[in-house]
PDB file of C-alpha atoms in Angstrom:
ATOM      1  CA  MET U   1      -0.079   0.072   0.221  1.00  0.00           C
ATOM      2  CA  ASP U   2       1.017   3.941  -0.822  1.00  0.00           C
ATOM      3  CA  ALA U   3       3.176   4.757   1.846  1.00  0.00           C
ATOM      4  CA  GLN U   4       0.933   8.428   2.089  1.00  0.00           C
ATOM      5  CA  LYS U   5      -2.044   6.435   2.578  1.00  0.00           C
ATOM      6  CA  VAL U   6      -0.658   4.587   4.796  1.00  0.00           C
ATOM      7  CA  ASP U   7       0.401   7.545   6.686  1.00  0.00           C
ATOM      8  CA  LEU U   8      -2.943   9.422   7.093  1.00  0.00           C
ATOM      9  CA  PHE U   9      -4.587   6.037   7.807  1.00  0.00           C
ATOM     10  CA  ILE U  10      -1.510   5.835  10.988  1.00  0.00           C
ATOM     11  CA  MET U  11      -2.175   9.975  11.863  1.00  0.00           C
ATOM     12  CA  THR U  12      -5.854   9.836  11.747  1.00  0.00           C
ATOM     13  CA  ASN U  13      -6.389   6.823  14.078  1.00  0.00           C
ATOM     14  CA  SER U  14      -4.065   6.019  15.798  1.00  0.00           C
ATOM     15  CA  LYS U  15      -5.688   6.997  18.865  1.00  0.00           C
ATOM     16  CA  PHE U  16      -7.774   3.819  18.676  1.00  0.00           C
ATOM     17  CA  PHE U  17      -4.612   1.852  19.125  1.00  0.00           C
ATOM     18  CA  GLU U  18      -1.971   0.982  21.746  1.00  0.00           C
ATOM     19  CA  SER U  19       1.238   2.188  21.221  1.00  0.00           C
ATOM     20  CA  HIS U  20       2.777   0.302  21.199  1.00  0.00           C
ATOM     21  CA  GLN U  21       0.956  -1.398  18.120  1.00  0.00           C
ATOM     22  CA  VAL U  22       1.168   1.666  15.778  1.00  0.00           C
ATOM     23  CA  GLY U  23       4.441   0.691  14.546  1.00  0.00           C
ATOM     24  CA  LEU U  24       3.948  -2.383  13.632  1.00  0.00           C
ATOM     25  CA  ILE U  25       0.640  -1.399  11.684  1.00  0.00           C
ATOM     26  CA  ARG U  26       2.451   0.455  10.109  1.00  0.00           C
ATOM     27  CA  ASP U  27       4.476  -1.916   8.521  1.00  0.00           C
ATOM     28  CA  LYS U  28       0.814  -4.556   8.007  1.00  0.00           C
ATOM     29  CA  LEU U  29       0.130  -2.020   5.916  1.00  0.00           C
ATOM     30  CA  LEU U  30       2.342  -1.080   4.169  1.00  0.00           C
ATOM     31  CA  GLN U  31       2.661  -4.228   3.159  1.00  0.00           C
ATOM     32  CA  ALA U  32      -0.391  -5.089   2.208  1.00  0.00           C
ATOM     33  CA  ASP U  33      -2.271  -5.224  -0.899  1.00  0.00           C
ATOM     34  CA  GLU U  34      -3.629  -1.597  -2.342  1.00  0.00           C
ATOM     35  CA  SER U  35      -7.139  -2.942  -2.544  1.00  0.00           C
ATOM     36  CA  LYS U  36      -7.809  -3.194   0.885  1.00  0.00           C
ATOM     37  CA  TRP U  37      -8.075   0.709   1.027  1.00  0.00           C
ATOM     38  CA  GLY U  38     -11.411   0.622   0.585  1.00  0.00           C
ATOM     39  CA  TYR U  39     -12.430  -1.331   2.946  1.00  0.00           C
ATOM     40  CA  LEU U  40      -9.742   0.415   5.729  1.00  0.00           C
ATOM     41  CA  GLN U  41     -11.597   3.368   5.417  1.00  0.00           C
ATOM     42  CA  THR U  42     -15.210   1.877   6.171  1.00  0.00           C
ATOM     43  CA  LEU U  43     -13.805   0.177   9.325  1.00  0.00           C
ATOM     44  CA  GLN U  44     -16.043   2.394  12.165  1.00  0.00           C
ATOM     45  CA  PHE U  45     -13.099   1.842  15.616  1.00  0.00           C
ATOM     46  CA  LYS U  46     -14.960   1.992  18.803  1.00  0.00           C
ATOM     47  CA  ASP U  47     -13.318   5.349  20.898  1.00  0.00           C
ATOM     48  CA  PRO U  48     -11.659   4.728  23.911  1.00  0.00           C
ATOM     49  CA  THR U  49     -12.478   7.668  26.041  1.00  0.00           C
ATOM     50  CA  THR U  50     -15.746   7.162  24.761  1.00  0.00           C
ATOM     51  CA  SER U  51     -15.960   3.519  26.532  1.00  0.00           C
ATOM     52  CA  LEU U  52     -14.275   5.487  29.462  1.00  0.00           C
ATOM     53  CA  ILE U  53     -17.189   7.907  30.105  1.00  0.00           C
ATOM     54  CA  VAL U  54     -19.955   5.227  28.794  1.00  0.00           C
ATOM     55  CA  SER U  55     -17.971   2.692  31.886  1.00  0.00           C
ATOM     56  CA  LEU U  56     -17.644   5.528  34.430  1.00  0.00           C
ATOM     57  CA  LEU U  57     -21.387   6.587  33.949  1.00  0.00           C
ATOM     58  CA  GLY U  58     -23.434   2.951  33.454  1.00  0.00           C
ATOM     59  CA  GLY U  59     -20.837   0.683  34.195  1.00  0.00           C
ATOM     60  CA  SER U  60     -22.838  -0.986  37.191  1.00  0.00           C
ATOM     61  CA  LEU U  61     -24.735  -2.044  33.867  1.00  0.00           C
ATOM     62  CA  GLY U  62     -22.837  -3.719  32.332  1.00  0.00           C
ATOM     63  CA  ILE U  63     -22.930  -1.270  28.756  1.00  0.00           C
ATOM     64  CA  ASP U  64     -19.659  -1.116  28.318  1.00  0.00           C
ATOM     65  CA  ARG U  65     -19.284  -4.294  27.670  1.00  0.00           C
ATOM     66  CA  PHE U  66     -22.031  -3.938  25.338  1.00  0.00           C
ATOM     67  CA  LEU U  67     -20.628  -0.583  23.733  1.00  0.00           C
ATOM     68  CA  ILE U  68     -17.703  -2.749  22.680  1.00  0.00           C
ATOM     69  CA  GLY U  69     -19.608  -5.480  21.356  1.00  0.00           C
ATOM     70  CA  ASP U  70     -18.639  -8.219  24.608  1.00  0.00           C
ATOM     71  CA  THR U  71     -22.167  -8.424  24.995  1.00  0.00           C
ATOM     72  CA  GLY U  72     -21.462 -12.124  26.962  1.00  0.00           C
ATOM     73  CA  MET U  73     -19.225  -9.926  30.079  1.00  0.00           C
ATOM     74  CA  GLY U  74     -22.005  -7.038  29.944  1.00  0.00           C
ATOM     75  CA  VAL U  75     -24.566  -9.046  30.400  1.00  0.00           C
ATOM     76  CA  GLY U  76     -22.432 -11.032  33.463  1.00  0.00           C
ATOM     77  CA  LYS U  77     -21.633  -7.235  35.200  1.00  0.00           C
ATOM     78  CA  LEU U  78     -25.891  -6.686  34.214  1.00  0.00           C
ATOM     79  CA  LEU U  79     -26.708  -9.191  36.443  1.00  0.00           C
ATOM     80  CA  THR U  80     -24.277  -9.542  39.380  1.00  0.00           C
ATOM     81  CA  CYS U  81     -25.093  -5.352  40.108  1.00  0.00           C
ATOM     82  CA  GLY U  82     -21.438  -4.558  38.329  1.00  0.00           C
ATOM     83  CA  GLY U  83     -19.641  -7.283  40.058  1.00  0.00           C
ATOM     84  CA  PHE U  84     -20.509  -6.961  43.200  1.00  0.00           C
ATOM     85  CA  GLY U  85     -19.057  -3.182  42.150  1.00  0.00           C
ATOM     86  CA  ILE U  86     -15.683  -4.362  42.182  1.00  0.00           C
ATOM     87  CA  TRP U  87     -16.118  -5.622  38.566  1.00  0.00           C
ATOM     88  CA  THR U  88     -17.475  -2.075  37.785  1.00  0.00           C
ATOM     89  CA  ILE U  89     -14.289  -0.318  39.548  1.00  0.00           C
ATOM     90  CA  ILE U  90     -12.100  -2.891  37.875  1.00  0.00           C
ATOM     91  CA  ASP U  91     -13.656  -1.641  34.122  1.00  0.00           C
ATOM     92  CA  TRP U  92     -12.752   1.907  34.932  1.00  0.00           C
ATOM     93  CA  PHE U  93      -8.909   0.908  34.538  1.00  0.00           C
ATOM     94  CA  LEU U  94      -9.365  -1.809  32.080  1.00  0.00           C
ATOM     95  CA  ILE U  95     -12.213  -0.608  29.033  1.00  0.00           C
ATOM     96  CA  MET U  96     -10.235   1.733  27.569  1.00  0.00           C
ATOM     97  CA  GLY U  97      -7.479  -1.414  26.901  1.00  0.00           C
ATOM     98  CA  VAL U  98      -9.953  -3.553  26.065  1.00  0.00           C
ATOM     99  CA  THR U  99     -11.530  -1.074  23.740  1.00  0.00           C
ATOM    100  CA  ARG U 100      -8.239  -0.751  21.545  1.00  0.00           C
ATOM    101  CA  GLU U 101      -8.027  -4.738  21.209  1.00  0.00           C
ATOM    102  CA  LYS U 102     -11.612  -4.922  19.784  1.00  0.00           C
ATOM    103  CA  ASN U 103     -10.238  -2.064  17.226  1.00  0.00           C
ATOM    104  CA  ILE U 104      -6.715  -4.266  16.829  1.00  0.00           C
ATOM    105  CA  VAL U 105      -9.433  -7.279  16.249  1.00  0.00           C
ATOM    106  CA  LYS U 106     -10.959  -5.807  14.113  1.00  0.00           C
ATOM    107  CA  LEU U 107      -7.888  -4.265  11.595  1.00  0.00           C
ATOM    108  CA  GLN U 108      -6.843  -7.773  11.491  1.00  0.00           C
ATOM    109  CA  GLN U 109     -10.085  -8.967  10.346  1.00  0.00           C
ATOM    110  CA  VAL U 110      -9.723  -7.190   7.110  1.00  0.00           C
ATOM    111  CA  LEU U 111      -6.264  -7.374   6.915  1.00  0.00           C
ATOM    112  CA  TYR U 112      -5.899 -11.164   6.664  1.00  0.00           C
TER     113      TYR U 112
ATOM    114  CA  MET H   1     -12.351 -13.222  20.383  1.00  0.00           C
ATOM    115  CA  ILE H   2     -13.028 -15.019  23.814  1.00  0.00           C
ATOM    116  CA  THR H   3     -10.613 -18.219  24.236  1.00  0.00           C
ATOM    117  CA  LYS H   4     -11.816 -21.142  25.714  1.00  0.00           C
ATOM    118  CA  ASN H   5      -9.935 -21.102  28.346  1.00  0.00           C
ATOM    119  CA  ARG H   6     -10.607 -17.579  29.328  1.00  0.00           C
ATOM    120  CA  LEU H   7     -14.328 -18.494  29.448  1.00  0.00           C
ATOM    121  CA  TYR H   8     -13.730 -21.168  31.014  1.00  0.00           C
ATOM    122  CA  ILE H   9     -11.961 -19.901  33.995  1.00  0.00           C
ATOM    123  CA  TRP H  10     -12.948 -16.597  33.887  1.00  0.00           C
ATOM    124  CA  ILE H  11     -17.660 -18.396  34.375  1.00  0.00           C
ATOM    125  CA  LEU H  12     -15.491 -20.658  37.313  1.00  0.00           C
ATOM    126  CA  LEU H  13     -14.433 -17.562  39.057  1.00  0.00           C
ATOM    127  CA  ALA H  14     -17.742 -15.631  38.843  1.00  0.00           C
ATOM    128  CA  CYS H  15     -19.496 -18.453  40.229  1.00  0.00           C
ATOM    129  CA  SER H  16     -16.932 -19.867  42.678  1.00  0.00           C
ATOM    130  CA  ALA H  17     -17.431 -16.089  43.942  1.00  0.00           C
ATOM    131  CA  GLY H  18     -21.129 -16.242  43.885  1.00  0.00           C
ATOM    132  CA  TYR H  19     -21.505 -19.035  46.073  1.00  0.00           C
ATOM    133  CA  ALA H  20     -19.739 -16.837  48.937  1.00  0.00           C
ATOM    134  CA  TRP H  21     -21.525 -14.187  48.715  1.00  0.00           C
ATOM    135  CA  LEU H  22     -24.703 -16.438  48.242  1.00  0.00           C
ATOM    136  CA  PHE H  23     -23.439 -18.499  51.650  1.00  0.00           C
ATOM    137  CA  TRP H  24     -22.115 -14.890  53.641  1.00  0.00           C
ATOM    138  CA  VAL H  25     -26.336 -13.157  52.763  1.00  0.00           C
ATOM    139  CA  GLY H  26     -27.161 -16.517  53.591  1.00  0.00           C
ATOM    140  CA  GLU H  27     -25.728 -16.730  57.180  1.00  0.00           C
ATOM    141  CA  HIS H  28     -26.240 -13.389  57.337  1.00  0.00           C
ATOM    142  CA  LEU H  29     -29.994 -13.182  56.493  1.00  0.00           C
ATOM    143  CA  ARG H  30     -30.024 -16.629  58.581  1.00  0.00           C
ATOM    144  CA  SER H  31     -28.839 -14.635  62.321  1.00  0.00           C
ATOM    145  CA  GLY H  32     -31.011 -10.910  61.141  1.00  0.00           C
ATOM    146  CA  THR H  33     -27.782  -8.993  60.569  1.00  0.00           C
ATOM    147  CA  LYS H  34     -27.555  -6.337  57.576  1.00  0.00           C
ATOM    148  CA  THR H  35     -25.051  -6.730  54.957  1.00  0.00           C
ATOM    149  CA  PHE H  36     -23.460  -3.971  53.328  1.00  0.00           C
ATOM    150  CA  ASP H  37     -24.349  -2.748  49.740  1.00  0.00           C
ATOM    151  CA  VAL H  38     -22.058  -3.734  46.861  1.00  0.00           C
ATOM    152  CA  CYS H  39     -24.686  -2.219  44.350  1.00  0.00           C
ATOM    153  CA  LEU H  40     -23.130   1.502  43.527  1.00  0.00           C
ATOM    154  CA  ILE H  41     -26.191   2.781  42.136  1.00  0.00           C
ATOM    155  CA  LYS H  42     -27.619   2.124  44.980  1.00  0.00           C
ATOM    156  CA  HIS H  43     -25.148   3.966  46.763  1.00  0.00           C
ATOM    157  CA  ALA H  44     -24.509   7.229  44.432  1.00  0.00           C
ATOM    158  CA  LEU H  45     -28.655   7.473  43.933  1.00  0.00           C
ATOM    159  CA  HIS H  46     -30.204   5.796  46.574  1.00  0.00           C
ATOM    160  CA  ILE H  47     -31.956   4.090  44.053  1.00  0.00           C
ATOM    161  CA  PRO H  48     -31.851  -0.318  42.675  1.00  0.00           C
ATOM    162  CA  CYS H  49     -30.706  -0.957  40.195  1.00  0.00           C
ATOM    163  CA  PRO H  50     -31.672  -3.582  37.471  1.00  0.00           C
ATOM    164  CA  SER H  51     -30.698  -6.669  39.480  1.00  0.00           C
ATOM    165  CA  CYS H  52     -30.928  -6.043  43.706  1.00  0.00           C
ATOM    166  CA  GLY H  53     -32.834  -8.315  44.636  1.00  0.00           C
ATOM    167  CA  ALA H  54     -31.106 -10.785  42.720  1.00  0.00           C
ATOM    168  CA  SER H  55     -28.491 -12.293  45.697  1.00  0.00           C
ATOM    169  CA  ARG H  56     -32.200 -12.694  48.142  1.00  0.00           C
ATOM    170  CA  SER H  57     -33.947 -14.042  44.923  1.00  0.00           C
ATOM    171  CA  ALA H  58     -30.819 -16.560  44.098  1.00  0.00           C
ATOM    172  CA  LEU H  59     -30.724 -18.023  47.310  1.00  0.00           C
ATOM    173  CA  SER H  60     -34.823 -18.667  47.473  1.00  0.00           C
ATOM    174  CA  PHE H  61     -34.382 -21.011  44.104  1.00  0.00           C
ATOM    175  CA  LEU H  62     -31.725 -22.947  44.938  1.00  0.00           C
ATOM    176  CA  HIS H  63     -33.914 -23.219  48.111  1.00  0.00           C
ATOM    177  CA  GLY H  64     -37.125 -24.171  46.096  1.00  0.00           C
ATOM    178  CA  ASP H  65     -39.322 -20.997  46.315  1.00  0.00           C
ATOM    179  CA  PHE H  66     -39.316 -20.059  42.758  1.00  0.00           C
ATOM    180  CA  PHE H  67     -42.537 -17.447  43.747  1.00  0.00           C
ATOM    181  CA  ASN H  68     -41.097 -15.781  45.935  1.00  0.00           C
ATOM    182  CA  ALA H  69     -37.556 -15.929  43.800  1.00  0.00           C
ATOM    183  CA  LEU H  70     -39.604 -14.906  40.404  1.00  0.00           C
ATOM    184  CA  TYR H  71     -41.456 -11.701  43.214  1.00  0.00           C
ATOM    185  CA  LEU H  72     -37.820 -10.567  44.939  1.00  0.00           C
ATOM    186  CA  ASN H  73     -35.995 -10.758  41.117  1.00  0.00           C
ATOM    187  CA  PRO H  74     -36.859 -12.243  38.039  1.00  0.00           C
ATOM    188  CA  LEU H  75     -33.150 -12.395  37.421  1.00  0.00           C
ATOM    189  CA  GLY H  76     -32.236 -14.072  40.375  1.00  0.00           C
ATOM    190  CA  ILE H  77     -33.675 -16.873  38.620  1.00  0.00           C
ATOM    191  CA  ILE H  78     -31.401 -16.246  36.475  1.00  0.00           C
ATOM    192  CA  ILE H  79     -28.129 -16.155  38.286  1.00  0.00           C
ATOM    193  CA  GLY H  80     -29.528 -19.232  40.073  1.00  0.00           C
ATOM    194  CA  PHE H  81     -29.958 -21.513  37.293  1.00  0.00           C
ATOM    195  CA  ILE H  82     -26.315 -20.106  35.665  1.00  0.00           C
ATOM    196  CA  LEU H  83     -24.875 -21.004  39.384  1.00  0.00           C
ATOM    197  CA  ILE H  84     -26.502 -24.821  39.224  1.00  0.00           C
ATOM    198  CA  ILE H  85     -25.234 -25.947  35.878  1.00  0.00           C
ATOM    199  CA  THR H  86     -22.093 -23.936  34.268  1.00  0.00           C
ATOM    200  CA  PRO H  87     -19.931 -25.366  36.571  1.00  0.00           C
ATOM    201  CA  PHE H  88     -20.976 -28.965  35.080  1.00  0.00           C
ATOM    202  CA  TRP H  89     -21.350 -27.803  31.793  1.00  0.00           C
ATOM    203  CA  VAL H  90     -17.515 -26.391  32.231  1.00  0.00           C
ATOM    204  CA  ALA H  91     -16.063 -29.482  33.663  1.00  0.00           C
ATOM    205  CA  MET H  92     -18.035 -32.102  31.522  1.00  0.00           C
ATOM    206  CA  ASP H  93     -16.059 -30.439  28.384  1.00  0.00           C
ATOM    207  CA  TYR H  94     -12.873 -30.096  30.466  1.00  0.00           C
ATOM    208  CA  MET H  95     -13.769 -33.577  31.565  1.00  0.00           C
ATOM    209  CA  PHE H  96     -14.277 -34.928  27.516  1.00  0.00           C
ATOM    210  CA  ARG H  97     -11.886 -32.081  26.006  1.00  0.00           C
ATOM    211  CA  LYS H  98     -15.046 -30.343  24.090  1.00  0.00           C
ATOM    212  CA  GLU H  99     -16.010 -27.018  23.782  1.00  0.00           C
ATOM    213  CA  THR H 100     -20.308 -26.924  24.146  1.00  0.00           C
ATOM    214  CA  PHE H 101     -20.331 -24.117  26.676  1.00  0.00           C
ATOM    215  CA  LEU H 102     -17.624 -22.191  24.501  1.00  0.00           C
ATOM    216  CA  ASN H 103     -19.865 -22.176  21.174  1.00  0.00           C
ATOM    217  CA  PHE H 104     -22.909 -22.001  23.631  1.00  0.00           C
ATOM    218  CA  TYR H 105     -21.592 -18.241  24.462  1.00  0.00           C
ATOM    219  CA  LEU H 106     -20.614 -17.389  21.592  1.00  0.00           C
ATOM    220  CA  LYS H 107     -23.475 -18.491  19.666  1.00  0.00           C
ATOM    221  CA  SER H 108     -25.671 -16.840  22.690  1.00  0.00           C
ATOM    222  CA  GLU H 109     -24.381 -12.987  21.880  1.00  0.00           C
ATOM    223  CA  HIS H 110     -24.893 -13.689  18.136  1.00  0.00           C
ATOM    224  CA  PHE H 111     -28.596 -14.172  19.486  1.00  0.00           C
ATOM    225  CA  ILE H 112     -28.474 -11.498  22.510  1.00  0.00           C
ATOM    226  CA  LYS H 113     -26.981  -8.972  19.447  1.00  0.00           C
ATOM    227  CA  ARG H 114     -30.184  -9.231  17.206  1.00  0.00           C
ATOM    228  CA  PRO H 115     -31.714  -5.583  16.985  1.00  0.00           C
ATOM    229  CA  SER H 116     -34.548  -7.566  17.788  1.00  0.00           C
ATOM    230  CA  ILE H 117     -33.649  -9.528  20.652  1.00  0.00           C
ATOM    231  CA  ALA H 118     -32.032  -6.924  21.916  1.00  0.00           C
ATOM    232  CA  ILE H 119     -35.037  -4.161  22.187  1.00  0.00           C
ATOM    233  CA  ILE H 120     -37.165  -6.971  24.519  1.00  0.00           C
ATOM    234  CA  LEU H 121     -34.405  -7.869  26.367  1.00  0.00           C
ATOM    235  CA  THR H 122     -33.882  -4.386  27.157  1.00  0.00           C
ATOM    236  CA  LEU H 123     -37.029  -3.636  27.696  1.00  0.00           C
ATOM    237  CA  LEU H 124     -37.630  -6.351  30.215  1.00  0.00           C
ATOM    238  CA  VAL H 125     -34.460  -5.246  31.897  1.00  0.00           C
ATOM    239  CA  LEU H 126     -35.775  -1.872  32.072  1.00  0.00           C
ATOM    240  CA  SER H 127     -39.493  -2.540  33.318  1.00  0.00           C
ATOM    241  CA  ASN H 128     -37.781  -4.952  36.087  1.00  0.00           C
ATOM    242  CA  TRP H 129     -36.070  -2.006  36.831  1.00  0.00           C
ATOM    243  CA  VAL H 130     -39.636  -0.287  37.113  1.00  0.00           C
ATOM    244  CA  TRP H 131     -41.040  -3.014  39.326  1.00  0.00           C
ATOM    245  CA  ASN H 132     -37.707  -2.576  41.351  1.00  0.00           C
ATOM    246  CA  TYR H 133     -38.196   0.553  42.513  1.00  0.00           C
ATOM    247  CA  THR H 134     -41.885   0.047  42.752  1.00  0.00           C
ATOM    248  CA  LYS H 135     -42.087  -2.793  44.878  1.00  0.00           C
ATOM    249  CA  GLY H 136     -38.441  -0.865  47.464  1.00  0.00           C
ATOM    250  CA  LEU H 137     -35.806  -3.334  47.079  1.00  0.00           C
TER     251      LEU H 137
END
């Protein structure tokens, strides 16, 4: 893929991924076929900051987990008052990382 | 996607915590002393959350009092079923080296994500929440 396009992608989307993954993503995109560019443009990533805000406000009901697509975990949180309140607090610290993990999985599905 | 080991360990830990919690709540109910509220919504807003009363409901269900469990919180019955079935299911999967519970979990996730089902379930949870509020749990 064209280096200019890859750099544009990285500049606009780097906040959706872990910082240590950005270099690897750039390398993979450079190796990828030009035809993937169309798919990449249509991908919608979840914003880690949004999931943190949702986690702070609706974490007890599992809404943060529902938002990032972890429906099973969301149901678990909803049924247990946010994991007796403990899971809710743990998720305030974990949810941004989990969201970035989900985003990289979504990107991998297009690249491979 | 979640892996088999991660899900099974997670489920076993959650069930162990659930049984420990129910045992502790049961002891307090028997002795008549009050347990502390773990619900953040109840602490912050002084209103019950959709799953408040689920511990007492699950305890009633495990003691065979189905109608009291249904009155206290219908979600407690679901929790009771999960607590009874999943440890055995996971153990059977480990014994026979299968992934039936993982497949069921993934299929259920896929099913719940369908918009029509999600809307119905959300409405049910919201109506249960309103019911919890009117019951004054």
